[in-house]
Amino acid sequence: MTGGAGYVGSVSAEALLAAGHETVVLDDLTTGHRGAVPPGATLHVGTYTNRDALARLLEVERVEAILHCAARSLVGESIVDPARYYNENVAGGVALLDAARAAGVQRVVFSSTAAVYGVPDTTPIPEDAPLRPINPYGESKRAFESALGWYGRAYGLRSVSLRYFNVAGASAASGEAHDPETHLIPNVLAAAEGRRELTVFGDDYATPDGTCIRDYIHVSDLADAHIRAIDATAADDPRTAEPLVCNLGSGGGFSVREIIAAAESTVGRTIPFEIGPRRVGDPPVLVASSARAAEVLGWRSERPSLDQMVGSAWAWRQSHPDGYPD
Ligand code: UDP
């Protein structure tokens, strides 16, 4: 798998190992952490964007299926530096697909994003909603999904793309440690620890409490979906006779104020915050329909409550007060 030293990737690597899969991680450690790679997985430090080197690695390690979690994934960065997103996520992604072809690997699961939808017309968003990404990050993921589709038709590659919004929570061993951190839940918990000031980006949206609603999914539920998706790419599995795309979400959603309230009850004290202006590009409500994932992959969120998500994130921070050593 690529990106196994990152947040989603490391928890997915743990789940792969727990499901009995031999797991090889390829990660360049630019945003991931060596310490996040679970014991039992083989780490290769390097990039997936070098076709020949990756083809050799796939052959040497006798890889049967690729879980592609590595990517540049910051919306703001993608707007000021789109070249990075096109070069790594799109051109690098094509190099990965060509390496897979060269090495005879016919199975790919892609950790995509609901950012491919842009601002949806309806919520919960179904998979056949129009794809109108509003930033280069979402566009780069959309482009790679398209490549998966065309490579599938032409070369028989079997693929699943998983589109999800806000990942939250932690396993016992792996949690969220981004630098810089932009996400709401870690920022709220850092404010609870007195490490940073918290700003709520707008409370004048057309939502019940005025703050934005997002679909939060527990990272361990996401890892479970990745394993199910890999199983679905097995040769002759009718579910991937055509490229499969599934949303992952809770079907509901939580507002920024609800997250803060859940964190206050988890940590047992009031968390100070101020209301700031809206953040550019934030739609009021983003919630996905997970009906297809339930029907086709047999997946559903096993940890849908905020207590489970915020509680496990808080527990991980308590056991890793300085994040990962590296
Ligand atoms: N948000 C906020 N303060 C923060 C970080 C995020 O109010 O310090 C809001 C943000 O405007 C959005 C929601 O929390 O409405 C989730 O943002 P996040 O960056 O975690 O994920 P996104 O939805 O952008 O993928």
Tab-separated table of C-alpha atoms and ligand atoms in Angstrom:
chain	number	residue	atom	x	y	z
A	1	MET	CA	0.000	0.000	0.000
A	2	THR	CA	1.050	3.602	-0.503
A	3	GLY	CA	0.787	6.179	2.260
A	4	GLY	CA	0.881	3.659	5.103
A	5	ALA	CA	2.725	6.117	7.344
A	6	GLY	CA	-0.119	8.636	7.192
A	7	TYR	CA	-3.238	8.933	9.329
A	8	VAL	CA	-5.730	6.940	7.231
A	9	GLY	CA	-2.974	4.732	5.804
A	10	SER	CA	-1.481	3.634	9.115
A	11	VAL	CA	-4.845	2.592	10.545
A	12	SER	CA	-5.627	0.804	7.273
A	13	ALA	CA	-2.257	-0.982	7.446
A	14	GLU	CA	-3.120	-2.147	10.965
A	15	ALA	CA	-6.459	-3.468	9.701
A	16	LEU	CA	-4.788	-5.229	6.759
A	17	LEU	CA	-2.401	-6.999	9.115
A	18	ALA	CA	-5.242	-7.902	11.468
A	19	ALA	CA	-7.126	-9.397	8.500
A	20	GLY	CA	-4.114	-11.600	7.793
A	21	HIS	CA	-2.714	-9.738	4.769
A	22	GLU	CA	1.036	-9.434	4.292
A	23	THR	CA	1.456	-5.671	4.159
A	24	VAL	CA	4.139	-3.681	2.362
A	25	VAL	CA	4.087	0.075	2.917
A	26	LEU	CA	5.555	2.532	0.423
A	27	ASP	CA	5.720	6.044	1.875
A	28	ASP	CA	8.136	8.921	1.264
A	29	LEU	CA	7.604	10.195	4.833
A	30	THR	CA	7.124	13.812	3.690
A	31	THR	CA	3.894	14.049	5.674
A	32	GLY	CA	3.744	10.574	7.226
A	33	HIS	CA	5.624	9.278	10.241
A	34	ARG	CA	7.908	6.271	10.432
A	35	GLY	CA	6.511	5.596	13.897
A	36	ALA	CA	2.969	5.349	12.534
A	37	VAL	CA	3.744	2.298	10.377
A	38	PRO	CA	2.465	-0.667	12.368
A	39	PRO	CA	4.920	-3.327	13.470
A	40	GLY	CA	4.524	-6.258	11.138
A	41	ALA	CA	4.329	-4.140	7.993
A	42	THR	CA	7.422	-3.816	5.771
A	43	LEU	CA	8.257	-0.136	5.170
A	44	HIS	CA	9.944	1.033	1.971
A	45	VAL	CA	10.794	4.730	2.089
A	46	GLY	CA	10.243	6.110	-1.384
A	47	THR	CA	7.786	7.492	-3.874
A	48	TYR	CA	5.061	5.785	-5.873
A	49	THR	CA	5.610	8.323	-8.651
A	50	ASN	CA	8.653	6.517	-10.121
A	51	ARG	CA	7.163	3.927	-12.439
A	52	ASP	CA	10.225	1.705	-12.931
A	53	ALA	CA	11.218	1.650	-9.258
A	54	LEU	CA	7.647	0.884	-8.232
A	55	ALA	CA	7.294	-1.890	-10.819
A	56	ARG	CA	10.442	-3.513	-9.417
A	57	LEU	CA	9.126	-3.207	-5.859
A	58	LEU	CA	5.773	-4.742	-6.830
A	59	GLU	CA	7.596	-7.663	-8.410
A	60	VAL	CA	10.115	-8.201	-5.623
A	61	GLU	CA	7.417	-8.063	-2.947
A	62	ARG	CA	4.999	-10.130	-5.079
A	63	VAL	CA	2.228	-7.608	-4.492
A	64	GLU	CA	-1.253	-8.870	-5.365
A	65	ALA	CA	-3.297	-5.717	-4.786
A	66	ILE	CA	-2.508	-2.033	-4.292
A	67	LEU	CA	-4.204	0.160	-1.705
A	68	HIS	CA	-3.392	3.716	-2.810
A	69	CYS	CA	-3.676	6.063	0.173
A	70	ALA	CA	-0.720	8.366	-0.537
A	71	ALA	CA	-1.505	11.814	-1.891
A	72	ARG	CA	-1.044	15.505	-1.368
A	73	SER	CA	-4.239	16.316	0.496
A	74	LEU	CA	-4.418	19.957	1.567
A	75	VAL	CA	-7.102	21.978	-0.175
A	76	GLY	CA	-5.485	25.347	0.564
A	77	GLU	CA	-2.060	24.213	-0.619
A	78	SER	CA	-3.613	22.850	-3.806
A	79	ILE	CA	-4.999	26.275	-4.677
A	80	VAL	CA	-1.646	28.068	-4.323
A	81	ASP	CA	0.475	25.193	-5.689
A	82	PRO	CA	-1.627	23.186	-8.176
A	83	ALA	CA	1.528	21.898	-9.889
A	84	ARG	CA	2.276	19.762	-6.855
A	85	TYR	CA	-1.188	18.198	-7.033
A	86	TYR	CA	-1.089	17.542	-10.768
A	87	ASN	CA	2.463	16.180	-10.613
A	88	GLU	CA	2.030	13.897	-7.632
A	89	ASN	CA	-1.647	12.942	-7.470
A	90	VAL	CA	-2.310	12.845	-11.228
A	91	ALA	CA	0.998	12.233	-13.070
A	92	GLY	CA	2.347	10.206	-10.139
A	93	GLY	CA	-0.901	8.265	-10.012
A	94	VAL	CA	-0.571	7.386	-13.690
A	95	ALA	CA	2.993	6.211	-13.011
A	96	LEU	CA	1.559	3.959	-10.300
A	97	LEU	CA	-1.007	2.508	-12.706
A	98	ASP	CA	1.682	1.914	-15.340
A	99	ALA	CA	3.895	0.213	-12.754
A	100	ALA	CA	0.941	-1.992	-11.826
A	101	ARG	CA	0.470	-2.903	-15.491
A	102	ALA	CA	4.165	-3.643	-15.928
A	103	ALA	CA	4.186	-5.869	-12.836
A	104	GLY	CA	0.894	-7.568	-13.692
A	105	VAL	CA	-0.979	-6.201	-10.651
A	106	GLN	CA	-4.639	-6.025	-11.611
A	107	ARG	CA	-6.234	-4.814	-8.366
A	108	VAL	CA	-6.284	-1.224	-7.068
A	109	VAL	CA	-8.260	0.371	-4.239
A	110	PHE	CA	-8.134	4.149	-4.251
A	111	SER	CA	-8.621	6.272	-1.167
A	112	SER	CA	-10.463	9.115	-2.891
A	113	THR	CA	-12.422	12.018	-1.476
A	114	ALA	CA	-15.873	13.530	-1.510
A	115	ALA	CA	-14.120	16.727	-2.628
A	116	VAL	CA	-14.697	15.370	-6.149
A	117	TYR	CA	-18.319	16.561	-5.835
A	118	GLY	CA	-17.607	20.224	-5.109
A	119	VAL	CA	-20.720	21.991	-3.856
A	120	PRO	CA	-23.521	19.430	-4.167
A	121	ASP	CA	-27.056	20.186	-5.371
A	122	THR	CA	-28.567	17.642	-2.974
A	123	THR	CA	-27.594	15.943	0.276
A	124	PRO	CA	-27.034	13.162	1.190
A	125	ILE	CA	-24.875	13.044	-1.949
A	126	PRO	CA	-25.276	9.911	-4.131
A	127	GLU	CA	-22.349	8.557	-6.166
A	128	ASP	CA	-23.949	9.600	-9.446
A	129	ALA	CA	-24.082	13.269	-8.445
A	130	PRO	CA	-22.163	15.524	-10.862
A	131	LEU	CA	-18.403	15.771	-10.243
A	132	ARG	CA	-17.562	19.472	-10.075
A	133	PRO	CA	-14.531	19.826	-7.823
A	134	ILE	CA	-13.848	23.377	-6.682
A	135	ASN	CA	-10.118	23.040	-5.997
A	136	PRO	CA	-7.092	21.291	-7.559
A	137	TYR	CA	-7.054	18.717	-4.761
A	138	GLY	CA	-10.553	17.467	-5.623
A	139	GLU	CA	-9.798	17.760	-9.334
A	140	SER	CA	-6.628	15.669	-8.991
A	141	LYS	CA	-8.573	12.892	-7.254
A	142	ARG	CA	-11.323	13.055	-9.881
A	143	ALA	CA	-8.700	12.742	-12.631
A	144	PHE	CA	-7.167	9.654	-11.022
A	145	GLU	CA	-10.593	8.051	-10.588
A	146	SER	CA	-11.192	8.601	-14.309
A	147	ALA	CA	-7.853	7.019	-15.154
A	148	LEU	CA	-8.830	3.980	-13.080
A	149	GLY	CA	-12.008	3.668	-15.111
A	150	TRP	CA	-10.309	3.869	-18.499
A	151	TYR	CA	-7.419	1.597	-17.464
A	152	GLY	CA	-10.030	-0.871	-16.260
A	153	ARG	CA	-11.834	-0.931	-19.568
A	154	ALA	CA	-8.674	-1.144	-21.649
A	155	TYR	CA	-6.369	-3.309	-19.524
A	156	GLY	CA	-8.694	-5.249	-17.237
A	157	LEU	CA	-7.629	-3.431	-14.052
A	158	ARG	CA	-10.163	-3.953	-11.249
A	159	SER	CA	-10.694	-0.972	-8.968
A	160	VAL	CA	-12.682	0.512	-6.155
A	161	SER	CA	-12.638	4.245	-5.361
A	162	LEU	CA	-13.815	5.227	-1.893
A	163	ARG	CA	-15.074	8.798	-1.470
A	164	TYR	CA	-15.299	10.150	2.031
A	165	PHE	CA	-15.392	13.448	3.877
A	166	ASN	CA	-14.135	14.036	7.398
A	167	VAL	CA	-12.096	11.312	9.006
A	168	ALA	CA	-11.961	11.331	12.800
A	169	GLY	CA	-10.879	9.277	15.773
A	170	ALA	CA	-7.938	6.964	16.286
A	171	SER	CA	-7.030	3.358	16.876
A	172	ALA	CA	-5.113	2.600	20.074
A	173	ALA	CA	-1.817	2.830	18.188
A	174	SER	CA	-2.425	5.352	15.405
A	175	GLY	CA	-3.940	8.810	15.408
A	176	GLU	CA	-3.976	12.134	13.642
A	177	ALA	CA	-0.726	14.136	13.657
A	178	HIS	CA	-0.595	16.631	10.814
A	179	ASP	CA	1.773	19.577	10.650
A	180	PRO	CA	0.335	22.097	10.083
A	181	GLU	CA	-2.985	20.894	11.516
A	182	THR	CA	-6.043	22.394	9.884
A	183	HIS	CA	-8.774	19.923	10.868
A	184	LEU	CA	-11.504	20.724	13.319
A	185	ILE	CA	-11.337	17.879	15.850
A	186	PRO	CA	-7.560	18.009	16.484
A	187	ASN	CA	-7.805	21.799	16.680
A	188	VAL	CA	-10.620	21.567	19.234
A	189	LEU	CA	-8.645	19.059	21.312
A	190	ALA	CA	-5.483	21.184	21.086
A	191	ALA	CA	-7.559	24.101	22.389
A	192	ALA	CA	-8.757	21.890	25.260
A	193	GLU	CA	-5.086	21.247	26.079
A	194	GLY	CA	-4.379	24.992	25.996
A	195	ARG	CA	-2.009	24.537	23.056
A	196	ARG	CA	-3.827	26.784	20.593
A	197	GLU	CA	-6.730	29.188	20.236
A	198	LEU	CA	-9.826	27.884	18.508
A	199	THR	CA	-11.767	29.845	15.913
A	200	VAL	CA	-15.123	28.704	14.551
A	201	PHE	CA	-15.226	29.689	10.901
A	202	GLY	CA	-18.669	31.284	10.653
A	203	ASP	CA	-21.886	30.861	12.641
A	204	ASP	CA	-24.260	32.459	10.142
A	205	TYR	CA	-24.822	29.479	7.832
A	206	ALA	CA	-28.327	28.223	7.020
A	207	THR	CA	-28.031	25.293	9.444
A	208	PRO	CA	-29.850	24.727	12.748
A	209	ASP	CA	-27.070	26.233	14.908
A	210	GLY	CA	-25.491	28.389	12.192
A	211	THR	CA	-22.239	26.387	11.933
A	212	CYS	CA	-21.227	24.029	9.114
A	213	ILE	CA	-22.357	20.400	9.120
A	214	ARG	CA	-19.939	17.696	8.010
A	215	ASP	CA	-20.089	13.911	7.675
A	216	TYR	CA	-17.566	12.420	10.127
A	217	ILE	CA	-16.366	8.855	9.766
A	218	HIS	CA	-14.264	6.941	12.272
A	219	VAL	CA	-10.833	6.110	10.854
A	220	SER	CA	-11.227	2.472	11.935
A	221	ASP	CA	-14.514	2.237	9.999
A	222	LEU	CA	-12.698	3.670	7.014
A	223	ALA	CA	-9.962	1.041	7.379
A	224	ASP	CA	-12.636	-1.648	7.449
A	225	ALA	CA	-14.094	-0.286	4.199
A	226	HIS	CA	-10.646	-0.403	2.593
A	227	ILE	CA	-10.290	-4.098	3.442
A	228	ARG	CA	-13.752	-4.873	2.072
A	229	ALA	CA	-12.887	-2.957	-1.094
A	230	ILE	CA	-9.681	-4.960	-1.582
A	231	ASP	CA	-11.662	-8.183	-1.248
A	232	ALA	CA	-14.066	-6.897	-3.906
A	233	THR	CA	-11.241	-6.562	-6.456
A	234	ALA	CA	-10.549	-10.302	-6.519
A	235	ALA	CA	-10.441	-11.785	-10.017
A	236	ASP	CA	-13.941	-12.716	-11.195
A	237	ASP	CA	-15.680	-10.800	-8.400
A	238	PRO	CA	-18.707	-9.379	-10.235
A	239	ARG	CA	-18.694	-6.254	-8.066
A	240	THR	CA	-15.625	-4.931	-9.879
A	241	ALA	CA	-16.397	-6.156	-13.388
A	242	GLU	CA	-16.844	-2.404	-13.876
A	243	PRO	CA	-14.867	0.136	-11.806
A	244	LEU	CA	-16.716	0.517	-8.499
A	245	VAL	CA	-17.161	3.853	-6.717
A	246	CYS	CA	-18.597	4.054	-3.200
A	247	ASN	CA	-19.217	6.932	-0.826
A	248	LEU	CA	-18.458	6.354	2.821
A	249	GLY	CA	-20.180	8.389	5.476
A	250	SER	CA	-22.612	8.255	8.302
A	251	GLY	CA	-25.535	9.534	6.235
A	252	GLY	CA	-26.035	12.126	8.970
A	253	GLY	CA	-23.645	14.804	10.057
A	254	PHE	CA	-22.533	17.017	12.917
A	255	SER	CA	-22.134	20.765	13.221
A	256	VAL	CA	-18.990	22.516	14.428
A	257	ARG	CA	-20.773	23.434	17.659
A	258	GLU	CA	-21.787	19.797	18.196
A	259	ILE	CA	-18.148	18.738	17.838
A	260	ILE	CA	-17.072	21.288	20.422
A	261	ALA	CA	-19.834	20.173	22.802
A	262	ALA	CA	-18.824	16.513	22.397
A	263	ALA	CA	-15.195	17.415	23.066
A	264	GLU	CA	-16.189	19.356	26.178
A	265	SER	CA	-18.017	16.338	27.532
A	266	THR	CA	-15.064	14.052	26.640
A	267	VAL	CA	-12.421	16.200	28.318
A	268	GLY	CA	-14.705	17.359	31.149
A	269	ARG	CA	-14.169	21.094	30.820
A	270	THR	CA	-15.237	24.108	28.810
A	271	ILE	CA	-13.265	24.731	25.618
A	272	PRO	CA	-12.858	28.418	24.785
A	273	PHE	CA	-13.402	29.560	21.203
A	274	GLU	CA	-14.195	32.642	19.220
A	275	ILE	CA	-16.399	33.053	16.193
A	276	GLY	CA	-14.446	34.163	13.130
A	277	PRO	CA	-15.353	34.845	9.516
A	278	ARG	CA	-16.365	32.055	7.160
A	279	ARG	CA	-13.509	30.081	5.597
A	280	VAL	CA	-13.388	30.469	1.812
A	281	GLY	CA	-14.791	27.450	-0.026
A	282	ASP	CA	-16.740	25.935	2.897
A	283	PRO	CA	-20.191	24.671	1.829
A	284	PRO	CA	-22.777	24.752	4.666
A	285	VAL	CA	-23.621	21.021	4.617
A	286	LEU	CA	-21.635	18.060	3.239
A	287	VAL	CA	-23.153	14.663	3.910
A	288	ALA	CA	-22.789	11.500	1.806
A	289	SER	CA	-25.209	8.679	1.152
A	290	SER	CA	-23.580	5.358	2.033
A	291	ALA	CA	-26.348	3.191	0.612
A	292	ARG	CA	-24.144	1.709	-2.105
A	293	ALA	CA	-21.299	0.869	0.298
A	294	ALA	CA	-23.828	-0.929	2.490
A	295	GLU	CA	-25.375	-2.819	-0.393
A	296	VAL	CA	-22.274	-3.716	-2.397
A	297	LEU	CA	-19.517	-3.900	0.221
A	298	GLY	CA	-21.682	-4.862	3.201
A	299	TRP	CA	-20.091	-1.891	4.988
A	300	ARG	CA	-21.620	0.324	7.583
A	301	SER	CA	-20.241	2.640	10.181
A	302	GLU	CA	-19.722	0.667	13.405
A	303	ARG	CA	-18.531	3.708	15.364
A	304	PRO	CA	-20.921	6.464	14.281
A	305	SER	CA	-21.169	8.432	17.523
A	306	LEU	CA	-19.243	11.579	18.267
A	307	ASP	CA	-18.311	10.116	21.641
A	308	GLN	CA	-16.515	7.258	19.870
A	309	MET	CA	-14.744	9.540	17.422
A	310	VAL	CA	-13.797	12.388	19.738
A	311	GLY	CA	-13.195	9.998	22.643
A	312	SER	CA	-10.712	7.833	20.735
A	313	ALA	CA	-8.950	10.919	19.319
A	314	TRP	CA	-8.597	12.283	22.847
A	315	ALA	CA	-7.353	8.939	24.216
A	316	TRP	CA	-4.711	8.797	21.477
A	317	ARG	CA	-3.526	12.322	22.257
A	318	GLN	CA	-3.257	11.424	25.927
A	319	SER	CA	-1.084	8.422	25.117
A	320	HIS	CA	0.940	10.371	22.478
A	321	PRO	CA	1.224	13.895	23.922
A	322	ASP	CA	3.902	14.878	21.413
A	323	GLY	CA	2.512	12.943	18.462
A	324	TYR	CA	4.990	10.596	16.812
A	325	PRO	CA	8.674	10.728	17.839
A	326	ASP	CA	9.822	11.505	14.295
B	1	UDP	N1	-13.440	24.495	11.250
B	1	UDP	C1	-13.472	25.494	12.204
B	1	UDP	N2	-12.320	25.782	12.884
B	1	UDP	C2	-11.146	25.131	12.680
B	1	UDP	C3	-11.116	24.087	11.703
B	1	UDP	C4	-12.284	23.814	11.019
B	1	UDP	O1	-14.521	26.112	12.425
B	1	UDP	O2	-10.131	25.439	13.318
B	1	UDP	C5	-14.674	24.143	10.528
B	1	UDP	C6	-14.567	24.266	9.022
B	1	UDP	O3	-14.912	25.575	8.608
B	1	UDP	C7	-15.575	23.212	8.556
B	1	UDP	C8	-15.509	22.137	9.645
B	1	UDP	O4	-14.943	22.783	10.787
B	1	UDP	O5	-16.875	23.765	8.561
B	1	UDP	C9	-14.639	20.956	9.261
B	1	UDP	O6	-13.403	21.455	8.765
B	1	UDP	P1	-12.146	20.524	8.510
B	1	UDP	O7	-11.012	21.425	8.070
B	1	UDP	O8	-11.900	19.663	9.704
B	1	UDP	O9	-12.575	19.555	7.346
B	1	UDP	P2	-13.199	19.860	5.885
B	1	UDP	O10	-14.687	19.788	6.059
B	1	UDP	O11	-12.713	21.192	5.426
B	1	UDP	O12	-12.670	18.728	5.070
